[in-house]
Amino acid sequence: MDLPEIRAKVAEYLEKSQLAVASTVCKSWRNSFAPVLYSEIRLDDDTSVPDCDTILKYAKHVRVIKSKGEISALPLEAFSQLQVLHMGLNEDDSDDDSEDESDDDCDDEDDTPRTWDQLVKVFRQNQGLTEISMTADCKIPTNVIESIMSLPTLRRLKFMSCRLGRKSTELLLNASHLECLTLHETEFAELDSFQSWRPSTTMKALVFADTSLGSEQQLEWIKNYPQLQSLTCEVDKELSCATFCKILTNDCVIVENLFVYGEQTDENVAKIIDSTSRLRSFRILGTDFGARSLNSCSRYFQTLTCIDLRHCPTLTSNLSQEIMTSCPRLKEFRGFILEARDILGIREGSELTGQTTGYDSQDWVCLDLEIFSIFICGLDDKPPEWQRRVLQKLARLENLRNLDISRHYENWEAKEDGLNLRLDAGLDILKR
């Protein structure tokens, strides 16, 4: 291995700032480090964008473009080796206000904006694209969707704040090579049924979030993907819940990451969990979680790595504590409230003596937690020792990367009796 090859290997481990400095040393170093430096272009408020001449010079090395806003300012036609493209389109870019959303034929009008024409060319000359994310507060023309779906290597596709016509929706339903599809705040043209489209065995992850599809339509779509491993969708009403449970039992039997939102009772949540066979990650939003749901979850306690219940006001402190003391492999836990009394094992009525029972330092077994979000409360008018002992419990979670112990709901009627985040109150205990 000669020096250029060694420098190319070293470049893979350097930060952007380090790559920029290394590129200025000499011509040979620039040839080794500049291609890696310009392999990714980000257009956001925190990142400086290279000038146009520099982009054109290193365009053949660009593999990733991530833009939160204007993308037409880039010389898009210069890129031919893109693998990842995240783009945001302004409403002005699309010139879509005059378009009749109910007319599917309007997707192919002759006055398609220049930005759409640019994108079609970009997709056609970057046949190695594996991931596309598009945010556009407008209707996406059919020819753009056709060019996206024709990419042979495309595996991950995300639409946000978009509108799709009938033909575009049919193209999505017939996609046979996608592995991950995310549809967030996306509007769809009405279709008679989703059941007649051919199933895809490649789809591994599907996300429906705030789309125009009703719960029943989402469930019909989900049935087309029998190999799903990760699923996010809305489930509401009794009929939808029963249908969803049947799909999990009979069709999507290997789902292990489940995110469900919609109004459901504790009993229905339990039924949904019971319908799964290999749960590893579980999130619910805007629904109940109580003793029945916890009992259904208990068979997965030894394998669960993520539980997100922060939007479940019915989740009591003692239920959260039971989860915390029962899941040894948990990496992420987000809950609602956690009483200091439950953390310390202090029985109600024994506060005056400070007597503890039930829990000891060995009971909090999920010591591998990396993300922990919950409002720790119940410290108002309690002895200062309570605060210190709670912090000592938290200090045992040595792998934490993110800790949030604040209130999550402004309208939640609870006392401001959380942890005192001051050094003289024992906060320095966490540095251990």
CSV table of C-alpha atoms in Angstrom, one decimal:
chain,number,residue,atom,x,y,z
A,1,MET,CA,0.0,0.0,0.0
A,2,ASP,CA,1.6,3.3,-1.1
A,3,LEU,CA,1.2,6.7,0.5
A,4,PRO,CA,-1.9,7.9,-1.5
A,5,GLU,CA,-3.7,4.7,-0.5
A,6,ILE,CA,-2.8,5.2,3.2
A,7,ARG,CA,-3.9,8.8,3.1
A,8,ALA,CA,-7.2,7.7,1.5
A,9,LYS,CA,-7.8,5.3,4.4
A,10,VAL,CA,-6.9,7.9,7.0
A,11,ALA,CA,-9.3,10.3,5.4
A,12,GLU,CA,-12.3,8.1,6.3
A,13,TYR,CA,-11.7,8.7,10.0
A,14,LEU,CA,-11.2,12.5,9.9
A,15,GLU,CA,-13.7,15.2,10.7
A,16,LYS,CA,-14.7,17.8,8.0
A,17,SER,CA,-12.5,20.5,9.6
A,18,GLN,CA,-9.5,18.1,9.7
A,19,LEU,CA,-10.0,17.1,6.1
A,20,ALA,CA,-10.1,20.8,5.1
A,21,VAL,CA,-6.8,21.5,6.8
A,22,ALA,CA,-5.2,18.3,5.3
A,23,SER,CA,-6.3,19.3,1.8
A,24,THR,CA,-4.3,22.5,2.0
A,25,VAL,CA,-0.9,20.9,2.8
A,26,CYS,CA,0.1,20.1,-0.8
A,27,LYS,CA,-1.2,18.9,-4.1
A,28,SER,CA,-0.8,15.2,-3.4
A,29,TRP,CA,-2.6,15.6,-0.1
A,30,ARG,CA,-5.4,17.6,-1.7
A,31,ASN,CA,-5.8,14.7,-4.2
A,32,SER,CA,-6.2,12.3,-1.3
A,33,PHE,CA,-8.4,14.3,1.1
A,34,ALA,CA,-10.5,16.6,-1.1
A,35,PRO,CA,-12.6,13.8,-2.6
A,36,VAL,CA,-13.6,12.7,0.9
A,37,LEU,CA,-14.1,16.4,2.0
A,38,TYR,CA,-16.6,17.0,-0.8
A,39,SER,CA,-18.2,13.6,-0.8
A,40,GLU,CA,-21.1,15.1,1.2
A,41,ILE,CA,-22.8,18.5,0.7
A,42,ARG,CA,-25.2,19.9,3.3
A,43,LEU,CA,-27.3,23.0,2.8
A,44,ASP,CA,-28.5,24.3,6.1
A,45,ASP,CA,-27.9,27.2,8.5
A,46,ASP,CA,-25.0,25.5,10.3
A,47,THR,CA,-22.9,24.5,7.3
A,48,SER,CA,-21.0,26.6,4.8
A,49,VAL,CA,-21.6,25.6,1.2
A,50,PRO,CA,-18.6,25.4,-1.2
A,51,ASP,CA,-18.6,27.9,-4.0
A,52,CYS,CA,-20.0,26.8,-7.4
A,53,ASP,CA,-16.5,26.4,-9.0
A,54,THR,CA,-15.4,24.1,-6.2
A,55,ILE,CA,-18.6,22.0,-6.4
A,56,LEU,CA,-18.1,21.6,-10.2
A,57,LYS,CA,-14.5,20.6,-9.7
A,58,TYR,CA,-15.3,17.9,-7.2
A,59,ALA,CA,-18.8,17.0,-8.5
A,60,LYS,CA,-17.8,13.5,-9.5
A,61,HIS,CA,-16.8,12.7,-5.8
A,62,VAL,CA,-20.1,13.9,-4.3
A,63,ARG,CA,-22.1,11.0,-3.0
A,64,VAL,CA,-24.5,12.7,-0.6
A,65,ILE,CA,-26.5,15.9,-0.8
A,66,LYS,CA,-28.7,16.9,2.1
A,67,SER,CA,-30.7,20.1,1.8
A,68,LYS,CA,-33.4,21.5,4.1
A,69,GLY,CA,-34.4,24.2,1.7
A,70,GLU,CA,-33.5,25.6,-1.7
A,71,ILE,CA,-31.7,23.0,-3.9
A,72,SER,CA,-32.1,24.5,-7.4
A,73,ALA,CA,-29.1,26.8,-6.6
A,74,LEU,CA,-26.8,23.8,-6.9
A,75,PRO,CA,-25.5,22.7,-10.4
A,76,LEU,CA,-27.6,19.6,-10.2
A,77,GLU,CA,-26.6,18.4,-13.7
A,78,ALA,CA,-23.0,18.1,-12.6
A,79,PHE,CA,-23.6,15.2,-10.3
A,80,SER,CA,-23.5,11.7,-11.6
A,81,GLN,CA,-22.4,9.5,-8.7
A,82,LEU,CA,-25.0,10.4,-6.0
A,83,GLN,CA,-26.1,7.8,-3.6
A,84,VAL,CA,-28.2,9.8,-1.1
A,85,LEU,CA,-30.3,12.9,-2.0
A,86,HIS,CA,-32.4,14.8,0.6
A,87,MET,CA,-34.1,17.8,-0.8
A,88,GLY,CA,-36.6,20.5,0.2
A,89,LEU,CA,-38.6,22.4,-2.4
A,90,ASN,CA,-40.1,25.7,-1.8
A,91,GLU,CA,-43.7,26.3,-2.8
A,92,ASP,CA,-42.4,28.9,-5.3
A,93,ASP,CA,-40.3,26.3,-7.0
A,94,SER,CA,-43.2,24.1,-7.9
A,95,ASP,CA,-45.6,26.9,-9.1
A,96,ASP,CA,-48.4,24.5,-8.2
A,97,ASP,CA,-51.1,26.7,-6.8
A,98,SER,CA,-53.1,26.7,-10.0
A,99,GLU,CA,-53.1,23.0,-10.4
A,100,ASP,CA,-56.3,21.1,-10.0
A,101,GLU,CA,-55.6,18.4,-7.5
A,102,SER,CA,-58.5,16.3,-8.6
A,103,ASP,CA,-57.3,16.0,-12.2
A,104,ASP,CA,-54.7,13.2,-12.5
A,105,ASP,CA,-53.9,14.2,-16.0
A,106,CYS,CA,-52.5,17.5,-14.9
A,107,ASP,CA,-49.4,15.8,-13.6
A,108,ASP,CA,-47.9,15.8,-17.1
A,109,GLU,CA,-48.8,19.3,-18.2
A,110,ASP,CA,-46.3,21.1,-20.5
A,111,ASP,CA,-45.7,23.9,-17.9
A,112,THR,CA,-43.8,21.6,-15.5
A,113,PRO,CA,-41.5,23.8,-13.5
A,114,ARG,CA,-37.8,23.9,-14.4
A,115,THR,CA,-37.0,22.4,-11.0
A,116,TRP,CA,-38.9,19.2,-11.8
A,117,ASP,CA,-37.1,18.9,-15.1
A,118,GLN,CA,-33.8,19.3,-13.3
A,119,LEU,CA,-34.7,16.6,-10.9
A,120,VAL,CA,-35.8,14.2,-13.6
A,121,LYS,CA,-32.4,14.6,-15.2
A,122,VAL,CA,-30.6,14.2,-11.9
A,123,PHE,CA,-32.4,10.9,-11.3
A,124,ARG,CA,-31.7,9.6,-14.7
A,125,GLN,CA,-28.0,10.3,-14.6
A,126,ASN,CA,-27.6,9.0,-11.0
A,127,GLN,CA,-28.7,5.4,-11.4
A,128,GLY,CA,-26.8,4.5,-8.2
A,129,LEU,CA,-29.1,6.4,-5.9
A,130,THR,CA,-30.1,4.3,-2.9
A,131,GLU,CA,-31.9,6.9,-0.7
A,132,ILE,CA,-34.2,9.8,-1.6
A,133,SER,CA,-36.0,12.2,0.8
A,134,MET,CA,-38.3,14.9,-0.6
A,135,THR,CA,-40.1,17.7,1.3
A,136,ALA,CA,-42.4,19.7,-1.0
A,137,ASP,CA,-45.5,21.6,-0.1
A,138,CYS,CA,-47.0,20.8,-3.5
A,139,LYS,CA,-48.1,18.1,-5.9
A,140,ILE,CA,-45.3,16.0,-7.4
A,141,PRO,CA,-45.6,15.4,-11.1
A,142,THR,CA,-46.0,11.8,-12.3
A,143,ASN,CA,-42.9,12.0,-14.5
A,144,VAL,CA,-40.8,12.8,-11.4
A,145,ILE,CA,-42.3,9.8,-9.5
A,146,GLU,CA,-41.7,7.6,-12.6
A,147,SER,CA,-38.0,8.6,-12.7
A,148,ILE,CA,-37.6,7.9,-9.0
A,149,MET,CA,-39.2,4.5,-9.1
A,150,SER,CA,-37.1,3.5,-12.2
A,151,LEU,CA,-33.9,3.8,-10.1
A,152,PRO,CA,-32.7,0.1,-9.8
A,153,THR,CA,-30.7,0.6,-6.6
A,154,LEU,CA,-33.3,2.8,-4.7
A,155,ARG,CA,-34.0,1.2,-1.3
A,156,ARG,CA,-35.1,4.1,0.9
A,157,LEU,CA,-37.8,6.7,0.0
A,158,LYS,CA,-39.3,9.4,2.1
A,159,PHE,CA,-42.0,12.0,1.2
A,160,MET,CA,-42.9,14.8,3.5
A,161,SER,CA,-45.7,17.5,3.0
A,162,CYS,CA,-46.3,16.2,-0.5
A,163,ARG,CA,-49.3,15.5,-2.6
A,164,LEU,CA,-49.4,12.5,-4.9
A,165,GLY,CA,-51.9,11.9,-7.8
A,166,ARG,CA,-53.5,8.6,-8.6
A,167,LYS,CA,-50.8,7.4,-11.0
A,168,SER,CA,-48.1,8.3,-8.6
A,169,THR,CA,-49.8,6.4,-5.8
A,170,GLU,CA,-50.2,3.4,-8.0
A,171,LEU,CA,-46.4,3.5,-8.8
A,172,LEU,CA,-45.7,3.5,-5.1
A,173,LEU,CA,-48.0,0.6,-4.4
A,174,ASN,CA,-46.3,-1.4,-7.2
A,175,ALA,CA,-42.7,-0.6,-6.1
A,176,SER,CA,-41.0,-4.0,-5.8
A,177,HIS,CA,-37.5,-3.0,-4.8
A,178,LEU,CA,-38.0,-0.5,-1.9
A,179,GLU,CA,-36.9,-1.6,1.6
A,180,CYS,CA,-38.0,1.5,3.5
A,181,LEU,CA,-40.9,3.8,2.7
A,182,THR,CA,-41.8,6.9,4.9
A,183,LEU,CA,-44.9,8.9,4.1
A,184,HIS,CA,-45.2,11.9,6.5
A,185,GLU,CA,-48.0,14.6,6.1
A,186,THR,CA,-48.6,13.2,2.6
A,187,GLU,CA,-51.9,13.6,0.7
A,188,PHE,CA,-53.0,10.9,-1.7
A,189,ALA,CA,-55.6,10.7,-4.5
A,190,GLU,CA,-58.5,8.5,-3.8
A,191,LEU,CA,-58.2,4.8,-4.9
A,192,ASP,CA,-60.9,2.3,-4.9
A,193,SER,CA,-58.8,-0.3,-3.2
A,194,PHE,CA,-55.2,-1.1,-2.2
A,195,GLN,CA,-55.7,-4.9,-2.1
A,196,SER,CA,-55.3,-5.6,-5.8
A,197,TRP,CA,-51.7,-4.5,-6.1
A,198,ARG,CA,-48.9,-7.0,-6.1
A,199,PRO,CA,-47.3,-7.6,-2.7
A,200,SER,CA,-43.6,-6.7,-2.1
A,201,THR,CA,-41.4,-9.0,-0.2
A,202,THR,CA,-38.5,-6.5,-0.1
A,203,MET,CA,-40.2,-3.9,2.1
A,204,LYS,CA,-38.7,-4.0,5.6
A,205,ALA,CA,-39.8,-0.7,7.1
A,206,LEU,CA,-43.0,1.3,6.5
A,207,VAL,CA,-44.0,4.7,8.1
A,208,PHE,CA,-47.4,6.3,7.9
A,209,ALA,CA,-47.5,9.6,9.8
A,210,ASP,CA,-50.3,12.2,9.5
A,211,THR,CA,-51.2,11.2,6.0
A,212,SER,CA,-54.6,11.7,4.2
A,213,LEU,CA,-55.1,7.9,4.3
A,214,GLY,CA,-57.6,6.6,6.8
A,215,SER,CA,-56.8,3.9,9.3
A,216,GLU,CA,-58.5,1.2,7.2
A,217,GLN,CA,-56.7,2.3,4.0
A,218,GLN,CA,-53.4,2.2,5.8
A,219,LEU,CA,-54.1,-1.3,7.0
A,220,GLU,CA,-55.0,-2.4,3.4
A,221,TRP,CA,-51.6,-1.0,2.2
A,222,ILE,CA,-49.7,-2.7,5.0
A,223,LYS,CA,-51.0,-6.1,4.0
A,224,ASN,CA,-49.0,-5.8,0.7
A,225,TYR,CA,-45.7,-6.1,2.7
A,226,PRO,CA,-45.5,-9.5,4.5
A,227,GLN,CA,-41.8,-9.1,5.3
A,228,LEU,CA,-42.1,-5.9,7.3
A,229,GLN,CA,-39.9,-5.7,10.3
A,230,SER,CA,-40.6,-2.1,11.3
A,231,LEU,CA,-44.1,-0.5,11.2
A,232,THR,CA,-45.5,2.9,12.1
A,233,CYS,CA,-49.2,3.5,11.5
A,234,GLU,CA,-52.5,4.8,12.9
A,235,VAL,CA,-55.0,2.4,14.4
A,236,ASP,CA,-58.3,3.7,15.6
A,237,LYS,CA,-61.8,2.4,16.4
A,238,GLU,CA,-62.6,-1.2,17.4
A,239,LEU,CA,-62.9,-2.5,13.8
A,240,SER,CA,-59.4,-1.1,12.9
A,241,CYS,CA,-57.9,-2.6,16.0
A,242,ALA,CA,-59.3,-6.0,15.2
A,243,THR,CA,-58.2,-5.8,11.6
A,244,PHE,CA,-54.7,-4.7,12.6
A,245,CYS,CA,-54.3,-7.5,15.1
A,246,LYS,CA,-55.3,-10.0,12.4
A,247,ILE,CA,-52.7,-8.5,10.0
A,248,LEU,CA,-49.9,-8.8,12.7
A,249,THR,CA,-50.9,-12.4,13.4
A,250,ASN,CA,-51.5,-13.7,9.8
A,251,ASP,CA,-49.7,-11.3,7.4
A,252,CYS,CA,-46.9,-9.3,8.9
A,253,VAL,CA,-45.7,-11.9,11.4
A,254,ILE,CA,-42.0,-10.7,11.8
A,255,VAL,CA,-42.7,-7.1,12.8
A,256,GLU,CA,-40.3,-6.4,15.7
A,257,ASN,CA,-40.3,-2.5,15.7
A,258,LEU,CA,-43.9,-1.2,16.2
A,259,PHE,CA,-45.1,2.4,16.6
A,260,VAL,CA,-48.8,2.8,16.9
A,261,TYR,CA,-50.8,6.0,17.3
A,262,GLY,CA,-54.6,6.6,17.6
A,263,GLU,CA,-57.2,6.4,20.3
A,264,GLN,CA,-57.1,2.9,21.9
A,265,THR,CA,-58.0,1.5,25.3
A,266,ASP,CA,-55.6,-0.4,27.5
A,267,GLU,CA,-57.3,-3.6,26.5
A,268,ASN,CA,-56.8,-2.9,22.8
A,269,VAL,CA,-53.1,-2.0,23.2
A,270,ALA,CA,-52.7,-5.4,25.0
A,271,LYS,CA,-54.4,-7.1,22.1
A,272,ILE,CA,-52.0,-5.5,19.6
A,273,ILE,CA,-49.0,-6.5,21.6
A,274,ASP,CA,-50.4,-10.1,22.0
A,275,SER,CA,-50.7,-10.2,18.2
A,276,THR,CA,-46.9,-9.8,17.7
A,277,SER,CA,-44.4,-12.6,17.9
A,278,ARG,CA,-40.9,-11.0,18.1
A,279,LEU,CA,-41.2,-7.4,19.6
A,280,ARG,CA,-37.9,-5.6,20.1
A,281,SER,CA,-39.1,-1.9,20.0
A,282,PHE,CA,-42.4,-0.6,21.0
A,283,ARG,CA,-43.8,3.0,20.8
A,284,ILE,CA,-47.4,4.2,21.3
A,285,LEU,CA,-48.8,7.7,20.9
A,286,GLY,CA,-52.0,9.3,22.2
A,287,THR,CA,-53.5,6.1,23.6
A,288,ASP,CA,-53.8,4.2,26.9
A,289,PHE,CA,-51.2,2.0,28.6
A,290,GLY,CA,-52.0,0.3,31.8
A,291,ALA,CA,-51.8,-3.0,33.7
A,292,ARG,CA,-53.1,-5.1,30.8
A,293,SER,CA,-50.7,-3.6,28.3
A,294,LEU,CA,-47.8,-4.1,30.7
A,295,ASN,CA,-48.8,-7.8,31.3
A,296,SER,CA,-48.7,-8.3,27.5
A,297,CYS,CA,-45.3,-6.6,27.3
A,298,SER,CA,-43.9,-8.8,30.0
A,299,ARG,CA,-43.1,-11.7,27.7
A,300,TYR,CA,-40.7,-9.4,25.8
A,301,PHE,CA,-39.0,-8.0,28.9
A,302,GLN,CA,-35.8,-10.0,28.2
A,303,THR,CA,-35.5,-8.8,24.6
A,304,LEU,CA,-37.0,-5.2,24.5
A,305,THR,CA,-34.4,-2.6,23.6
A,306,CYS,CA,-36.7,0.4,23.2
A,307,ILE,CA,-40.0,1.5,24.9
A,308,ASP,CA,-41.5,4.9,24.2
A,309,LEU,CA,-44.6,5.7,26.3
A,310,ARG,CA,-44.1,9.4,26.9
A,311,HIS,CA,-47.4,10.4,25.3
A,312,CYS,CA,-49.4,8.0,27.5
A,313,PRO,CA,-50.8,9.9,30.6
A,314,THR,CA,-52.3,6.7,31.8
A,315,LEU,CA,-48.8,5.3,32.4
A,316,THR,CA,-48.4,5.4,36.2
A,317,SER,CA,-45.1,5.7,38.1
A,318,ASN,CA,-45.2,2.2,39.5
A,319,LEU,CA,-45.7,0.8,36.0
A,320,SER,CA,-42.7,2.7,34.7
A,321,GLN,CA,-40.6,1.5,37.6
A,322,GLU,CA,-41.7,-2.1,36.9
A,323,ILE,CA,-40.5,-1.7,33.3
A,324,MET,CA,-37.2,-0.2,34.5
A,325,THR,CA,-36.5,-3.0,36.9
A,326,SER,CA,-37.5,-5.8,34.5
A,327,CYS,CA,-35.8,-5.1,31.1
A,328,PRO,CA,-32.1,-5.8,31.3
A,329,ARG,CA,-31.4,-5.0,27.6
A,330,LEU,CA,-33.3,-1.7,27.4
A,331,LYS,CA,-31.4,1.0,25.5
A,332,GLU,CA,-34.1,3.6,25.3
A,333,PHE,CA,-37.0,4.3,27.7
A,334,ARG,CA,-39.3,7.3,27.4
A,335,GLY,CA,-42.1,7.5,30.0
A,336,PHE,CA,-44.5,10.0,31.6
A,337,ILE,CA,-43.8,10.4,35.3
A,338,LEU,CA,-41.6,8.6,37.8
A,339,GLU,CA,-42.2,9.2,41.5
A,340,ALA,CA,-39.1,9.5,43.7
A,341,ARG,CA,-40.9,7.2,46.2
A,342,ASP,CA,-41.0,4.4,43.5
A,343,ILE,CA,-37.4,4.9,42.6
A,344,LEU,CA,-36.3,4.6,46.2
A,345,GLY,CA,-38.7,1.8,47.2
A,346,ILE,CA,-40.3,4.0,50.0
A,347,ARG,CA,-43.7,2.8,50.9
A,348,GLU,CA,-46.4,5.4,51.1
A,349,GLY,CA,-46.8,6.5,54.7
A,350,SER,CA,-43.3,5.7,55.7
A,351,GLU,CA,-41.8,9.0,54.5
A,352,LEU,CA,-41.3,10.3,58.0
A,353,THR,CA,-38.9,7.5,58.9
A,354,GLY,CA,-37.3,7.2,55.5
A,355,GLN,CA,-37.8,3.4,55.7
A,356,THR,CA,-37.1,1.6,52.4
A,357,THR,CA,-38.2,-1.7,51.1
A,358,GLY,CA,-38.7,-3.6,47.9
A,359,TYR,CA,-36.0,-2.0,45.7
A,360,ASP,CA,-32.3,-1.9,46.3
A,361,SER,CA,-29.4,-0.9,44.1
A,362,GLN,CA,-29.4,-4.2,42.3
A,363,ASP,CA,-33.1,-4.0,41.2
A,364,TRP,CA,-32.6,-1.3,38.5
A,365,VAL,CA,-31.3,-3.8,36.0
A,366,CYS,CA,-31.5,-1.8,32.7
A,367,LEU,CA,-28.1,-0.4,33.3
A,368,ASP,CA,-27.3,-0.2,29.6
A,369,LEU,CA,-29.8,2.7,29.0
A,370,GLU,CA,-28.5,5.2,26.5
A,371,ILE,CA,-31.7,7.4,26.3
A,372,PHE,CA,-33.9,8.1,29.3
A,373,SER,CA,-36.7,10.6,29.2
A,374,ILE,CA,-39.3,10.9,32.1
A,375,PHE,CA,-40.4,13.5,34.6
A,376,ILE,CA,-39.0,12.6,38.0
A,377,CYS,CA,-41.3,14.1,40.6
A,378,GLY,CA,-42.6,13.7,44.1
A,379,LEU,CA,-39.8,15.6,45.9
A,380,ASP,CA,-41.8,18.6,47.2
A,381,ASP,CA,-41.3,18.9,51.0
A,382,LYS,CA,-39.3,15.7,51.1
A,383,PRO,CA,-36.0,15.3,53.0
A,384,PRO,CA,-32.9,16.4,51.0
A,385,GLU,CA,-31.6,12.9,51.2
A,386,TRP,CA,-34.3,11.8,48.8
A,387,GLN,CA,-32.9,14.0,46.1
A,388,ARG,CA,-29.4,12.6,46.6
A,389,ARG,CA,-30.5,9.0,46.6
A,390,VAL,CA,-32.5,9.5,43.3
A,391,LEU,CA,-29.4,11.1,41.8
A,392,GLN,CA,-27.3,8.1,43.0
A,393,LYS,CA,-29.8,5.8,41.2
A,394,LEU,CA,-29.4,7.8,38.0
A,395,ALA,CA,-25.6,7.8,38.3
A,396,ARG,CA,-25.7,4.0,38.0
A,397,LEU,CA,-26.8,4.5,34.4
A,398,GLU,CA,-23.2,4.9,33.1
A,399,ASN,CA,-24.0,4.6,29.4
A,400,LEU,CA,-26.5,7.5,29.2
A,401,ARG,CA,-26.1,9.7,26.2
A,402,ASN,CA,-29.4,11.6,26.6
A,403,LEU,CA,-31.2,12.3,29.9
A,404,ASP,CA,-34.4,14.4,30.0
A,405,ILE,CA,-36.2,14.7,33.4
A,406,SER,CA,-38.3,17.7,32.6
A,407,ARG,CA,-42.1,17.9,32.3
A,408,HIS,CA,-43.4,17.2,28.8
A,409,TYR,CA,-46.9,18.6,29.0
A,410,GLU,CA,-47.6,22.3,29.7
A,411,ASN,CA,-51.3,21.7,30.5
A,412,TRP,CA,-50.6,18.7,32.8
A,413,GLU,CA,-51.8,19.5,36.3
A,414,ALA,CA,-48.9,18.6,38.5
A,415,LYS,CA,-46.7,20.4,41.0
A,416,GLU,CA,-43.3,21.7,40.0
A,417,ASP,CA,-41.7,19.2,42.3
A,418,GLY,CA,-39.0,17.7,40.1
A,419,LEU,CA,-35.3,17.3,40.8
A,420,ASN,CA,-33.4,20.3,41.9
A,421,LEU,CA,-30.7,20.7,39.2
A,422,ARG,CA,-28.2,22.6,41.3
A,423,LEU,CA,-24.7,21.5,42.5
A,424,ASP,CA,-25.5,22.2,46.1
A,425,ALA,CA,-28.5,19.9,45.8
A,426,GLY,CA,-26.2,17.0,44.8
A,427,LEU,CA,-26.2,17.3,41.0
A,428,ASP,CA,-22.5,16.6,41.0
A,429,ILE,CA,-23.3,13.0,41.8
A,430,LEU,CA,-24.1,12.5,38.2
A,431,LYS,CA,-20.5,13.2,37.1
A,432,ARG,CA,-19.5,9.8,38.6
